[in-house]
């Protein structure tokens, strides 16, 4: 490892502003109100629960108490990249070094966090300090978007409710949003349309979905969808095949709407929900290594005029995604998701993508953050791996028989494309 | 590669005593009696058979002849990590350098090996020289454990006979051990109980099983198991579904016993037995890249109060194991098994685990050795990869934007946890 | 990265002549006639189509126009390893540096390419310059092989028509070749025999097949094959199971012929054909990460006396291939195919193979080239990764506790085995 070169590259990349194409930030608050909010992020509760089992329970309603309870467990996860995110938050935003993080000091940290995070203007200070220029959100169809600052926030539509739609409560929610019962395919199209119109009026980024492992897309006739709808309205339960059929139908409907409104559809492929029975909230999901993108051939081919930024959860789908982006014009590899969002797997995928996918198609990273505080440390983790990959490429290029010299300027231009220019061009959100 | 730093780290890690949580050592002998025993290890016979085909046959009954026959083939596998284990055994224990290993010299090597390995006290010398402090065994339910030195050896129960239990001979063996025919679920529970009581009386480490690819766990009612048992007693053959049902039932029974006796259950996931028709004994098994840990959700969730150290055979299950250990409190990634027990795959998995799994949950390595002589060279192979990973982490930490300086002391403390403290704490065998 | 050492190694390896065990070169022409031929290679058209969508259409019939159309798109793929191949062709063979490659300069490049490539003797100059000593071809059963220079070219039989044989046109082609209708299993054997005899008369290398993901091999009785044949002759359509049965039967027939003629069977495992609907010709195929070599157990076991050089398309099958070559005497890992033929995945697989497979079984690389011009740049890409792996092994060996010093001479000997000696010995084509 050429530490001097990596460091020089990193420092230049770190200066670049942050354009974050996928977060779960709540735009009405944006930042955390205290360190308890930060520690409630599932990474800390799940790792703490994993290291020192507490049946998945923490005092989530009481951030002060949560802080007190979780602090003694943090020493057990101090080796993790996730703990390092927390340390950057502490150092950069709270002015507290690592040495402050011992169990008995929890109240000092708590008080300091209130002082910083609970003051008016903290969000704006944070945005300036972290140099955040654009934050994409993940929104439910009925989220309140009135007053959204579309110069900074970009709403994106969670499409799970339309696609994994198999219970009465979900249907009633959508009916309420539509303003009438959903009993026909036409009604379903209407609620999709109404949703897209609402989102378009607020600067919609894209439709998005985190998709179960081994999802399959295929053509579903309206009549077949109507039959499923009739049975659902009558209260008949759907079996696995029915759910798969509706899933394919629902995804096609959303893709139709993306086409109509010229919006991308961001796929996040491969999660297994609710498999760990004793986990913390949002800490019960895993993934399946047995998963292929072959299930997406139909939707990617049929909606050839829709762009599909795509993230995959399993390392075993990494080369499939690279190959898809290599030949498919409408697939854009996007970031490094969840269990693949750690140095080892980022390092491999970055190299693969840079070597064989047209550079203009690469969306470098997204933070997946729940509070704006997490955007900076997560991007730093990625930027460091990117700097390592680019430094290696610079060194290799000097002696590689086929390559031209890959200069520092070339490296920084590629980083800027991946981090800023490509995501802005692909989403059309400048 | 920072060779100075790696070397400095390696030398410190090499000093640490060896605590080996999984071997196939025969406690009554422990060490080999001659070089023929060493060369009979399937790694040498299978690689020799692969490089220079001999229909899987070698003179296994005659270690002197085996030595003579296999020696000329060893030059063909001199590039392998497995050959390097042999060279360490030769250099460290026999005092013979690599240059001694040519075909015509087989008798010199044979004689020298007798001189060293066949003398009284060799086992104790070896244990002292290799600094072995604890050896876990793999034992059949009816193995003789009387006289076992529980200050050094820890017996672990092979549970395959209870779970993959589909032929009459296996049932008769268990019946003989129980002292009465096994015809009811209660009888089956009784033989499991009797086995655990026997093992607990001899300092039981854990229950263990090497599990076929794509095994699935689920609830099986006693009545369903009884129906299978009735049919087996009547001599009816089981089909694939019956075997799967009994497999799930048997694993649940063993997990129940683990719970009752507060013992871990060590899972070794993903082998395909007997797929190569022309292999040497123990050299006919491979694995399936299409394999997921999803099949274990039931047993891991239901037996939340049982600890599951877990090894996986396929590289494609590596991130699944890392993710499972990251959120599941009772999954502990354990070592690097068989086809994944080589530098490339160890290197990747070590980095993944160190980055995202709480450090106290990591069981660094086990040797899987059949003779005590193999423990040292195999651990050295691992310790070298660990030193590489830790050196890289030290270097990265100096310039990483989120990390604290990871010092030599930090690195050695982590290595000690992975190699000594964690396995002792997780198994409860001090 | 030790750039000095890598460079020193690379330069020595680069001097070695090129023995290329798999190409798609047309022996009657061999080299390209102009730069349009080069640019028509699917890597350039598919990447251009991916970067700047043109519905998979290019003026393939007009190489001059193709050059003009594709040139402006090349800047979009300048980061790729595939573009680097093109640059080596330009620099080494056309004497044009990278700076010549801008859209407006297309006619200059076109003219220069005609000047070089269209002159008499270009093919021989190219062969001398690139130091090509042996080129294996991929031939259809009815290819004209009369006049083939068997001192340089080795024909290999594409066996897809025999195995994926489910339409009338394919049957008629084979019948025409045989000289009578194929209506019985005996007829089918006869056409296989006639094909092998023809190829053997022209210095046959091996039989080969690129195989769909999740292909399975098993015993098929002649009567079952005859029933399928009867139905095909009557014009009945085959379903998926019928095709799978014929596939297994056909592969067994070819393996029988390989046995009879002492020729290897080169397997290329894991492609999904025609999955991208808007791709360029030869740019519509992908692969499936969910794929196992378990499907080949039958053929590898039954034809134990046939050698199977084997390439895999998916990264997820990489360790399966390594493990198969480790224990199976008749499996030889061969090169790095297609989507796995890029630096990241070559690097991992080279290290795995060198560490645990007997060195004499490793077939380093093949170019898969359509024109002889591509052989050099592709081999250079591989040779560079090989140099990196060998340099790392040299460095590691100096401090590794089990390894002997791995010297420059050792490294070059291993490279020569992988690139020259092994492929010549395994194919028997000196």
CSV table of C-alpha atoms in Angstrom, one decimal, chain C residues 133-299:
chain,number,residue,atom,x,y,z
C,133,UNK,CA,3.5,-20.2,-31.9
C,134,UNK,CA,0.2,-22.1,-31.7
C,135,UNK,CA,-3.4,-21.0,-32.2
C,136,UNK,CA,-6.3,-23.3,-31.3
C,137,UNK,CA,-9.5,-22.7,-33.3
C,138,UNK,CA,-13.2,-23.2,-32.7
C,139,UNK,CA,-14.8,-25.0,-35.6
C,140,UNK,CA,-18.2,-26.0,-36.7
C,141,UNK,CA,-18.4,-29.7,-37.8
C,142,UNK,CA,-18.8,-28.7,-41.4
C,143,UNK,CA,-16.1,-26.0,-41.5
C,144,UNK,CA,-13.7,-26.4,-44.4
C,145,UNK,CA,-10.4,-27.5,-42.9
C,146,UNK,CA,-8.6,-28.4,-46.2
C,147,UNK,CA,-5.3,-26.6,-46.4
C,148,UNK,CA,-5.2,-25.8,-42.7
C,149,UNK,CA,-1.6,-25.2,-41.5
C,150,UNK,CA,-1.5,-27.7,-38.7
C,151,UNK,CA,1.9,-26.6,-37.7
C,152,UNK,CA,0.3,-23.4,-36.4
C,153,UNK,CA,-3.4,-23.9,-36.2
C,154,UNK,CA,-5.2,-26.6,-34.2
C,155,UNK,CA,-8.9,-27.1,-35.0
C,156,UNK,CA,-11.2,-27.8,-32.1
C,157,UNK,CA,-14.8,-29.0,-32.5
C,158,UNK,CA,-17.7,-26.9,-31.3
C,159,UNK,CA,-20.1,-29.5,-29.8
C,160,UNK,CA,-23.1,-27.3,-29.2
C,161,UNK,CA,-24.8,-28.5,-32.4
C,162,UNK,CA,-24.8,-32.0,-31.1
C,163,UNK,CA,-25.9,-31.3,-27.6
C,164,UNK,CA,-28.2,-28.3,-27.7
C,165,UNK,CA,-29.8,-29.9,-30.7
C,166,UNK,CA,-33.5,-29.3,-30.7
C,167,UNK,CA,-34.5,-27.8,-34.0
C,168,UNK,CA,-35.0,-29.2,-37.4
C,169,UNK,CA,-32.5,-26.9,-39.1
C,170,UNK,CA,-29.7,-28.1,-36.9
C,171,UNK,CA,-30.7,-31.7,-37.6
C,172,UNK,CA,-30.7,-31.1,-41.3
C,173,UNK,CA,-27.3,-29.6,-41.2
C,174,UNK,CA,-25.9,-32.6,-39.4
C,175,UNK,CA,-27.8,-34.9,-41.8
C,176,UNK,CA,-26.3,-33.1,-44.8
C,177,UNK,CA,-22.9,-33.5,-43.3
C,178,UNK,CA,-23.4,-37.2,-42.7
C,179,UNK,CA,-24.9,-37.7,-46.1
C,180,UNK,CA,-28.1,-39.3,-44.9
C,181,UNK,CA,-31.0,-38.5,-42.6
C,182,UNK,CA,-30.3,-38.9,-38.9
C,183,UNK,CA,-33.2,-40.9,-37.6
C,184,UNK,CA,-31.5,-43.4,-35.2
C,185,UNK,CA,-29.1,-43.2,-32.3
C,186,UNK,CA,-26.7,-45.1,-34.6
C,187,UNK,CA,-27.0,-42.3,-37.2
C,188,UNK,CA,-26.2,-39.8,-34.4
C,189,UNK,CA,-23.1,-41.8,-33.4
C,190,UNK,CA,-22.2,-42.0,-37.0
C,191,UNK,CA,-22.2,-38.2,-37.5
C,192,UNK,CA,-20.2,-37.8,-34.3
C,193,UNK,CA,-17.7,-40.3,-35.6
C,194,UNK,CA,-17.5,-38.8,-39.0
C,195,UNK,CA,-16.9,-35.4,-37.4
C,196,UNK,CA,-14.1,-36.6,-35.2
C,197,UNK,CA,-12.5,-38.5,-38.0
C,198,UNK,CA,-12.5,-35.3,-40.1
C,199,UNK,CA,-11.0,-33.3,-37.2
C,200,UNK,CA,-8.5,-35.9,-36.3
C,201,UNK,CA,-7.2,-35.8,-39.9
C,202,UNK,CA,-6.5,-32.2,-39.4
C,203,UNK,CA,-4.7,-32.3,-36.0
C,204,UNK,CA,-7.7,-32.0,-33.7
C,205,UNK,CA,-7.0,-30.2,-30.4
C,206,UNK,CA,-10.1,-31.1,-28.5
C,207,UNK,CA,-13.9,-31.1,-28.4
C,208,UNK,CA,-15.3,-27.9,-26.7
C,209,UNK,CA,-18.5,-26.5,-25.6
C,210,UNK,CA,-19.8,-23.3,-23.9
C,211,UNK,CA,-22.5,-24.7,-21.7
C,212,UNK,CA,-25.6,-23.0,-20.3
C,213,UNK,CA,-25.8,-22.3,-16.6
C,214,UNK,CA,-27.0,-25.2,-14.5
C,215,UNK,CA,-26.5,-27.9,-17.2
C,216,UNK,CA,-26.6,-31.4,-15.7
C,217,UNK,CA,-24.9,-34.6,-16.9
C,218,UNK,CA,-26.3,-38.1,-16.2
C,219,UNK,CA,-26.7,-41.5,-17.9
C,220,UNK,CA,-29.2,-41.7,-20.7
C,221,UNK,CA,-30.0,-45.0,-22.2
C,222,UNK,CA,-29.9,-45.3,-26.0
C,223,UNK,CA,-33.6,-46.3,-26.0
C,224,UNK,CA,-34.5,-43.0,-24.2
C,225,UNK,CA,-32.5,-41.1,-26.7
C,226,UNK,CA,-34.1,-43.0,-29.6
C,227,UNK,CA,-37.6,-42.0,-28.3
C,228,UNK,CA,-36.6,-38.4,-28.3
C,229,UNK,CA,-35.2,-38.7,-31.8
C,230,UNK,CA,-38.3,-40.4,-33.0
C,231,UNK,CA,-40.4,-37.5,-31.7
C,232,UNK,CA,-38.1,-35.0,-33.2
C,233,UNK,CA,-38.2,-36.7,-36.6
C,234,UNK,CA,-42.0,-36.7,-36.4
C,235,UNK,CA,-41.9,-33.0,-35.7
C,236,UNK,CA,-43.0,-33.1,-32.1
C,237,UNK,CA,-41.6,-30.2,-30.0
C,238,UNK,CA,-39.3,-31.1,-27.1
C,239,UNK,CA,-40.0,-29.6,-23.6
C,240,UNK,CA,-37.3,-28.5,-21.2
C,241,UNK,CA,-36.9,-32.0,-19.8
C,242,UNK,CA,-36.5,-33.5,-23.2
C,243,UNK,CA,-33.8,-31.0,-24.1
C,244,UNK,CA,-32.0,-31.7,-20.8
C,245,UNK,CA,-32.1,-35.4,-21.5
C,246,UNK,CA,-30.8,-35.0,-25.0
C,247,UNK,CA,-28.2,-32.6,-23.7
C,248,UNK,CA,-26.9,-35.2,-21.3
C,249,UNK,CA,-27.0,-37.9,-24.0
C,250,UNK,CA,-25.2,-35.7,-26.5
C,251,UNK,CA,-22.5,-34.8,-24.1
C,252,UNK,CA,-22.0,-38.5,-23.2
C,253,UNK,CA,-21.7,-39.3,-27.0
C,254,UNK,CA,-19.1,-36.6,-27.4
C,255,UNK,CA,-17.2,-37.8,-24.4
C,256,UNK,CA,-17.2,-41.3,-25.8
C,257,UNK,CA,-15.7,-40.0,-29.0
C,258,UNK,CA,-13.1,-38.1,-27.0
C,259,UNK,CA,-12.2,-41.3,-25.2
C,260,UNK,CA,-11.9,-43.2,-28.4
C,261,UNK,CA,-9.7,-40.6,-30.0
C,262,UNK,CA,-7.8,-39.7,-26.9
C,263,UNK,CA,-8.8,-36.1,-27.1
C,264,UNK,CA,-9.6,-33.7,-24.3
C,265,UNK,CA,-13.1,-32.2,-23.8
C,266,UNK,CA,-12.8,-28.5,-23.0
C,267,UNK,CA,-15.8,-27.3,-20.9
C,268,UNK,CA,-16.8,-23.7,-20.7
C,269,UNK,CA,-19.4,-23.5,-18.0
C,270,UNK,CA,-22.2,-21.1,-17.2
C,271,UNK,CA,-23.5,-18.9,-19.9
C,272,UNK,CA,-27.0,-17.5,-20.2
C,273,UNK,CA,-27.6,-16.9,-23.9
C,274,UNK,CA,-29.8,-14.1,-25.4
C,275,UNK,CA,-30.9,-12.5,-22.2
C,276,UNK,CA,-30.4,-8.8,-23.1
C,277,UNK,CA,-32.9,-7.9,-25.8
C,278,UNK,CA,-31.3,-4.8,-27.1
C,279,UNK,CA,-27.8,-5.9,-27.5
C,280,UNK,CA,-25.4,-6.0,-30.4
C,281,UNK,CA,-24.6,-9.4,-32.0
C,282,UNK,CA,-22.7,-11.5,-29.5
C,283,UNK,CA,-23.4,-8.9,-26.9
C,284,UNK,CA,-26.7,-10.3,-25.5
C,285,UNK,CA,-25.4,-13.0,-23.2
C,286,UNK,CA,-24.8,-12.9,-19.4
C,287,UNK,CA,-24.3,-15.5,-16.7
C,288,UNK,CA,-25.9,-16.8,-13.6
C,289,UNK,CA,-24.2,-16.5,-10.3
C,290,UNK,CA,-26.3,-19.4,-9.1
C,291,UNK,CA,-24.4,-22.2,-10.7
C,292,UNK,CA,-22.5,-25.3,-9.5
C,293,UNK,CA,-20.2,-27.8,-11.0
C,294,UNK,CA,-22.2,-30.5,-9.2
C,295,UNK,CA,-24.0,-31.0,-12.5
C,296,UNK,CA,-20.8,-32.3,-14.1
C,297,UNK,CA,-20.1,-35.1,-11.6
C,298,UNK,CA,-21.5,-37.8,-13.8
C,299,UNK,CA,-19.5,-37.0,-16.9
